[in-house]
mmCIF file of C-alpha atoms in Angstrom:
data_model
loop_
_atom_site.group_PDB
_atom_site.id
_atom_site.type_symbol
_atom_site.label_atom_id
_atom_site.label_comp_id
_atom_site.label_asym_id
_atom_site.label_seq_id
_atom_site.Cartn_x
_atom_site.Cartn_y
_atom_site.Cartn_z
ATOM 1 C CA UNK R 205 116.034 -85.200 98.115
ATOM 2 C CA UNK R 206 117.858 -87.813 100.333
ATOM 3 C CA UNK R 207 120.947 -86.512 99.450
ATOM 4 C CA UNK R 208 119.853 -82.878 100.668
ATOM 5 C CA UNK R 209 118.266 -84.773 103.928
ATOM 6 C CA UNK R 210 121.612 -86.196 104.509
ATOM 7 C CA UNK R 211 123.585 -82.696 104.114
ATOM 8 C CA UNK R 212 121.293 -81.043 106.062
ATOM 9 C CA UNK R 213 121.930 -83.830 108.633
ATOM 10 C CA UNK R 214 125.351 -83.408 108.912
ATOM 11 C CA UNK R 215 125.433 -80.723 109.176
ATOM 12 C CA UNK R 216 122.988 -79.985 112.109
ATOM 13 C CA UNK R 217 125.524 -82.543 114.033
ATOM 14 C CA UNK R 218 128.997 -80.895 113.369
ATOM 15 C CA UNK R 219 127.168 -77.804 114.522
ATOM 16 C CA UNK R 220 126.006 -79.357 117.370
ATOM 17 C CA UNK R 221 129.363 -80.846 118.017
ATOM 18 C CA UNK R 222 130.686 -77.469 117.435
ATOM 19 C CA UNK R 223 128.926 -75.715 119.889
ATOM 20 C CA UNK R 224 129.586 -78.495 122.390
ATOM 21 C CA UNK R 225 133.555 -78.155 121.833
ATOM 22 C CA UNK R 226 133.687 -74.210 122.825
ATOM 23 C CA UNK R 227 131.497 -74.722 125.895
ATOM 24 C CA UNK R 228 134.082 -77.509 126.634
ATOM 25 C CA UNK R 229 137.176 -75.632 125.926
ATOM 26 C CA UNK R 230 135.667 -72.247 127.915
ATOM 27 C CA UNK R 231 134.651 -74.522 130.978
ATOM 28 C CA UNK R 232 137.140 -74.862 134.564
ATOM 29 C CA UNK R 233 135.744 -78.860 134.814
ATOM 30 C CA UNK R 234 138.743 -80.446 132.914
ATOM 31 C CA UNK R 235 140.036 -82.323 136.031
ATOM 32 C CA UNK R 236 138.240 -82.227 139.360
ATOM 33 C CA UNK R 237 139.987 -83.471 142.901
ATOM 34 C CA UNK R 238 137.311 -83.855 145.834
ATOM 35 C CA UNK R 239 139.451 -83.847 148.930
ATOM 36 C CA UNK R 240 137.884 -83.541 152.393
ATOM 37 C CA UNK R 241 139.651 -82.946 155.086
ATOM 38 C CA UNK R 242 139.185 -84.277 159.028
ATOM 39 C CA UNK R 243 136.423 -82.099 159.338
ATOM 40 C CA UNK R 244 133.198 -82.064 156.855
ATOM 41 C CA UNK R 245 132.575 -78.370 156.615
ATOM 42 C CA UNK R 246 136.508 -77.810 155.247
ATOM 43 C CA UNK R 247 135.826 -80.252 152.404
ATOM 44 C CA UNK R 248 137.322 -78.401 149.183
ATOM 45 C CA UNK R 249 136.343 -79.591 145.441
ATOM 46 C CA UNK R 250 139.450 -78.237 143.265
ATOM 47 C CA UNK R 251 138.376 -77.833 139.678
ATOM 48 C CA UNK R 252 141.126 -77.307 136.929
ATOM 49 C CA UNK R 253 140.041 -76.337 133.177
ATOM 50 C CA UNK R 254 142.092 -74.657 130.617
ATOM 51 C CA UNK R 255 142.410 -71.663 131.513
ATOM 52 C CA UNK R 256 141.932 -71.772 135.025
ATOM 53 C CA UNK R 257 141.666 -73.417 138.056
ATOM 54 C CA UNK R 258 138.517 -72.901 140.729
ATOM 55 C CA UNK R 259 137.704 -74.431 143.897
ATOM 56 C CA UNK R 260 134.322 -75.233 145.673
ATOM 57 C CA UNK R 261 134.129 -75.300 149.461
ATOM 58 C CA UNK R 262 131.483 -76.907 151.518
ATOM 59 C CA UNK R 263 129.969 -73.692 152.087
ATOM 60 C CA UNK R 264 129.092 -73.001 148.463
ATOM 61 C CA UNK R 265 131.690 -70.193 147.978
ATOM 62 C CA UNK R 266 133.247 -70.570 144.595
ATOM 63 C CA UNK R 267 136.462 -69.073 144.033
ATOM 64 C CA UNK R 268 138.169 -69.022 140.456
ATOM 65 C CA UNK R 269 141.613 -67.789 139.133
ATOM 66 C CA UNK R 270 142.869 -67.679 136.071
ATOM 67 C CA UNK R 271 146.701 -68.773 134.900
ATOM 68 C CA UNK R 272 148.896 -66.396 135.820
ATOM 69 C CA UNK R 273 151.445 -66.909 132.961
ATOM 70 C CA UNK R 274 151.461 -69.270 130.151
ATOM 71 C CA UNK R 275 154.929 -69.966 130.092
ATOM 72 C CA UNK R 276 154.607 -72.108 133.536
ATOM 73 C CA UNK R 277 151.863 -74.180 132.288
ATOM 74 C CA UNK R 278 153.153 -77.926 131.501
ATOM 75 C CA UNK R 279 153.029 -79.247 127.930
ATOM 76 C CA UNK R 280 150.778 -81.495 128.041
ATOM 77 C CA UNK R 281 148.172 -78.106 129.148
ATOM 78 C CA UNK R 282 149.600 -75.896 126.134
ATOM 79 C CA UNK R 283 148.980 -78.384 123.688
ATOM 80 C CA UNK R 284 145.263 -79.434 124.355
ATOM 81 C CA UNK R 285 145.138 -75.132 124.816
ATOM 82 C CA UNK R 286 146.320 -75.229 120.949
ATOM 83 C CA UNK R 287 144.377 -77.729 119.139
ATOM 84 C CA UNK R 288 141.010 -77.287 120.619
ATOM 85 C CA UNK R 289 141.716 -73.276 119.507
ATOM 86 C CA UNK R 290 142.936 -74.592 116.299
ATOM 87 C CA UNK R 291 139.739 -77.241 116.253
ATOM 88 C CA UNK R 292 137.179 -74.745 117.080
ATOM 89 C CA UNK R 293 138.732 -72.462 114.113
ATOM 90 C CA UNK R 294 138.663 -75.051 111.703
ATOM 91 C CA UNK R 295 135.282 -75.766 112.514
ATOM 92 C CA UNK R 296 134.296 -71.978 111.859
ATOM 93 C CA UNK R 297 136.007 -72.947 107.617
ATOM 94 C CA UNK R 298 133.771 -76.132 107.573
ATOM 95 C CA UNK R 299 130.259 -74.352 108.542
ATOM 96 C CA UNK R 300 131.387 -71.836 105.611
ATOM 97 C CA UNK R 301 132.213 -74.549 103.328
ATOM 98 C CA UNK R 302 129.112 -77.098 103.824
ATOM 99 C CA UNK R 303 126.997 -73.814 104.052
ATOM 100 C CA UNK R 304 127.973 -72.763 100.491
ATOM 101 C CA UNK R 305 127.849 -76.424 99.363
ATOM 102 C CA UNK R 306 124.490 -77.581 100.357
ATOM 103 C CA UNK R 307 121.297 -78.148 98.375
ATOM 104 C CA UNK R 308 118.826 -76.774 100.118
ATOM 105 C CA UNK R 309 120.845 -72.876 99.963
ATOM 106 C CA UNK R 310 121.121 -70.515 97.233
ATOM 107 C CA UNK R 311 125.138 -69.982 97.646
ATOM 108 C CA UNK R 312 127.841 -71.209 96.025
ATOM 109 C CA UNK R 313 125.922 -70.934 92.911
ATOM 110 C CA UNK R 314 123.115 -73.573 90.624
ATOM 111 C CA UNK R 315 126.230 -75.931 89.369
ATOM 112 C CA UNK R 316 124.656 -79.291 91.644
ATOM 113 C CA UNK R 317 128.287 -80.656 91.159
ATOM 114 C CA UNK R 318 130.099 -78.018 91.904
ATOM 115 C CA UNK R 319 128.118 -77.249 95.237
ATOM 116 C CA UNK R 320 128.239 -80.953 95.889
ATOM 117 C CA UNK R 321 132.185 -80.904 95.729
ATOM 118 C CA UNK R 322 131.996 -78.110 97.841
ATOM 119 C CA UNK R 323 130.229 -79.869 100.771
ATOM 120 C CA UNK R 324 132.498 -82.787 100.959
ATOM 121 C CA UNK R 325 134.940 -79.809 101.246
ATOM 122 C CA UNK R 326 133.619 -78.803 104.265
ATOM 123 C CA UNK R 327 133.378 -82.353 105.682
ATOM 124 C CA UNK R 328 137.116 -82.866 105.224
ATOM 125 C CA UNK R 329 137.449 -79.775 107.028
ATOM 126 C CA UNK R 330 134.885 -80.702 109.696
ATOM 127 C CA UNK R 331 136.486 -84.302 110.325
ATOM 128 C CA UNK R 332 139.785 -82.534 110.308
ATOM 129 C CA UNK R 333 138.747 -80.423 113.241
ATOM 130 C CA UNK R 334 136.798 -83.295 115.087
ATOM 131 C CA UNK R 335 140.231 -84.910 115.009
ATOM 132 C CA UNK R 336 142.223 -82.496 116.129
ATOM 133 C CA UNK R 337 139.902 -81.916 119.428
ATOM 134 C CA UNK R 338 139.694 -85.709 119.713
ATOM 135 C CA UNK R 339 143.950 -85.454 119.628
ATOM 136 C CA UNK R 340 143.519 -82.633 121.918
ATOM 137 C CA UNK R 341 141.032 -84.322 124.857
ATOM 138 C CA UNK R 342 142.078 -87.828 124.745
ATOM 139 C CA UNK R 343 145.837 -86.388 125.175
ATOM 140 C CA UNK R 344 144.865 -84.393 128.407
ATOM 141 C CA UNK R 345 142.983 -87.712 129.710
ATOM 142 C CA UNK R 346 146.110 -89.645 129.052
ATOM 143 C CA UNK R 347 147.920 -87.516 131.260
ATOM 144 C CA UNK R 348 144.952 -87.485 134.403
ATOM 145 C CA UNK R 349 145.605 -91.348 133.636
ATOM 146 C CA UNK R 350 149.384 -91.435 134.488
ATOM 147 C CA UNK R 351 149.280 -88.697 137.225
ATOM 148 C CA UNK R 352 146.460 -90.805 139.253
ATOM 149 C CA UNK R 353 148.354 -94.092 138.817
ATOM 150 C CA UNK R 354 151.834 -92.569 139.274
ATOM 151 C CA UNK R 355 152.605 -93.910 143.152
ATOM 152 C CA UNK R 356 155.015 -90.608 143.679
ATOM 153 C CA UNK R 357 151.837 -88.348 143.324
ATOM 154 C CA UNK R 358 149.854 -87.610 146.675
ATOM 155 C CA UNK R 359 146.459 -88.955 147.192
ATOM 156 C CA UNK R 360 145.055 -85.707 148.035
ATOM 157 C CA UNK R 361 146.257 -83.963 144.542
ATOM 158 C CA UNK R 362 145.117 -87.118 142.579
ATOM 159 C CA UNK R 363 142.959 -85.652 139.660
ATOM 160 C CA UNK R 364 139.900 -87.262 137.797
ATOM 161 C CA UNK R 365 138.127 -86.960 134.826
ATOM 162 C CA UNK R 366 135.785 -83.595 134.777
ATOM 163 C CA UNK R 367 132.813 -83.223 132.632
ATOM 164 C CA UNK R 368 134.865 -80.673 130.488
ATOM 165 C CA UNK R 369 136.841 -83.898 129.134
ATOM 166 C CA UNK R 370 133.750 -85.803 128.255
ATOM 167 C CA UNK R 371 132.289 -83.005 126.834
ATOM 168 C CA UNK R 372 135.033 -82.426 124.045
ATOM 169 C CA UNK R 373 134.908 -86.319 123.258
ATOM 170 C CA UNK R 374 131.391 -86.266 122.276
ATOM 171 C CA UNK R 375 131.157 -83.104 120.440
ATOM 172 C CA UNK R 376 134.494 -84.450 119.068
ATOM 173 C CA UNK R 377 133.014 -87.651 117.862
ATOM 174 C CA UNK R 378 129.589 -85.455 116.538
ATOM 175 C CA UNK R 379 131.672 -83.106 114.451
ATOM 176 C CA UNK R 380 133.529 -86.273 112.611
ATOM 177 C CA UNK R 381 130.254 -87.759 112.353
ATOM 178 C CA UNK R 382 128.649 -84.761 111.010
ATOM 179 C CA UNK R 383 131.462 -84.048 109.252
ATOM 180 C CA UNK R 384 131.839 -87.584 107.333
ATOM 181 C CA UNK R 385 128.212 -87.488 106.572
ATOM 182 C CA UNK R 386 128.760 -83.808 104.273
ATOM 183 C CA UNK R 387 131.684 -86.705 103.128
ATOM 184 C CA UNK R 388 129.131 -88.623 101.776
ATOM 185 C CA UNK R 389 127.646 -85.601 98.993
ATOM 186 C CA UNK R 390 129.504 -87.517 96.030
ATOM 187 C CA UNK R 391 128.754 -85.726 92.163
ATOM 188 C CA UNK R 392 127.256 -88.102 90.183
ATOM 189 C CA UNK R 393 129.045 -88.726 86.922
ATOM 190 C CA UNK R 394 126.720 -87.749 84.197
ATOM 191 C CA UNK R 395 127.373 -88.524 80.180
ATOM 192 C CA UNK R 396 126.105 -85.486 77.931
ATOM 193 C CA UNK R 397 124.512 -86.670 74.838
ATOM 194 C CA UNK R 398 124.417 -83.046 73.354
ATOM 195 C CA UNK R 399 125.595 -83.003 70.034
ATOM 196 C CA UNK R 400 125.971 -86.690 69.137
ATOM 197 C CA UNK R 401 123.995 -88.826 66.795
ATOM 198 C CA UNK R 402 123.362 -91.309 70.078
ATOM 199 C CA UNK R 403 120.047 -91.158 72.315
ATOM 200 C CA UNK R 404 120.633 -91.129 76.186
ATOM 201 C CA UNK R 405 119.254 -94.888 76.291
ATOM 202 C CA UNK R 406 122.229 -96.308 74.199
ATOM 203 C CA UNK R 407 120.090 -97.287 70.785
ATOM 204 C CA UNK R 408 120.574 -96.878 67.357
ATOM 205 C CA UNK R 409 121.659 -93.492 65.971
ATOM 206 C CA UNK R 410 119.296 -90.913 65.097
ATOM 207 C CA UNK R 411 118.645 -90.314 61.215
ATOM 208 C CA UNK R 412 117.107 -87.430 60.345
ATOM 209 C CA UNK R 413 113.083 -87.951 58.301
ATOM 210 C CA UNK R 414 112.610 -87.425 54.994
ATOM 211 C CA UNK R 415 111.844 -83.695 53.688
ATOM 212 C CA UNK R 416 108.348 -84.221 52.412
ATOM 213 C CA UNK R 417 109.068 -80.877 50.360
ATOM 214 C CA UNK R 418 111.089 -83.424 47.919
ATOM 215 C CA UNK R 419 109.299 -85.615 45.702
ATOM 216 C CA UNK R 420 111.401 -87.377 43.347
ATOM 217 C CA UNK R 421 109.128 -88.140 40.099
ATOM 218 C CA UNK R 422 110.240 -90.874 37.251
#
């Protein structure tokens, strides 16, 4: 029953994790820039995610544009782009895995080490995907690092960290939690004692009783 508790425990946490890596990845706040100008009212927050770019005014008008082409995005962009795709994806083969592997469902058959095999499956697969969107966020933070400390770049397009960043590091760090605790659903070795002479205690072999059908008589 522990062992199911601990499945089921996982499990709730790469989902969770999950969940919070496509709200990360769908979300503008990657990098933020507050700049305000001489004047208070024509203070502009400048928001860049992913897939786009939006920008706040003082006002409250929000205005939000998506890339134009993908070819004029930098590298550094593309590749966070890719993994947390290819993390998300991932994820979708460990929830399928685990799902058919755990105790407390009826897939994936009644073999206990079988299904148990199954769920450490799908937490390799879930700590492979936590890792990639780890890769994949602390990658783009590097590069908000060296941009804000490089003295050629202006102070007014100086970028921070956005909640979208530390949004894929924790669900990042839930899924390889989650993930390593499906890990953790090890088959126990068991000995069958069918068919041998031997009881499953380790004493003396078993000798079969006397018929009391035959008497011997002198």
């Amino acid at each position: 029953m522990a062992n199911s508790g601990l499945q089921i425990l996982g499990f709730l946490m790469a989902l969770l994790g999950w969940i919070a890596l496509i709200a990360a990845t769908i979300m503008p706040q990657w990098r933020m820039s507050s700049y305000a100008g001489d004047n208070i009212i024509t203070a502009v927050a400048i928001y860049q995610g992913l897939w786009m770019s939006c920008a706040t005014q003082s006002t409250g008008q929000i205005q939000c544009k998506v890339y134009d082409s993908i070819l004029q995005l930098d590298a550094a962009l593309q590749a966070t782009r890719a993994l947390m795709v290819v993390s998300i994806v991932v994820g979708i083969f460990g929830m399928a895995a685990s799902t058919m592997g755990m105790k407390c469902t009826k897939c994936g058959g009644d073999d206990g080490v079988k299904k148990a095999r199954i769920a450490m499956a799908g937490g390799f697969v879930f700590i492979l995907a936590g890792l990639a969107a780890l890769v994949a966020c602390s990658w783009y933070g590097n590069q908000i690092i060296r941009e804000f400390y490089n003295p050629l770049t202006p102070i007014n397009t100086k970028y921070e960290f956005g909640a979208g960043v530390f949004l894929g590091w924790a669900g990042s760090l839930l899924v390889i939690l989650g993930g390593a605790l499906l890990s953790c659903s090890c088959p126990r070795k068991t000995t069958s004692y069918k068919n041998k002479g031997y009881p499953k205690s380790g004493g003396a072999p078993r000798t079969k009783a006397p018929s009391s059908g035959g008497r011997e008589y002198v």
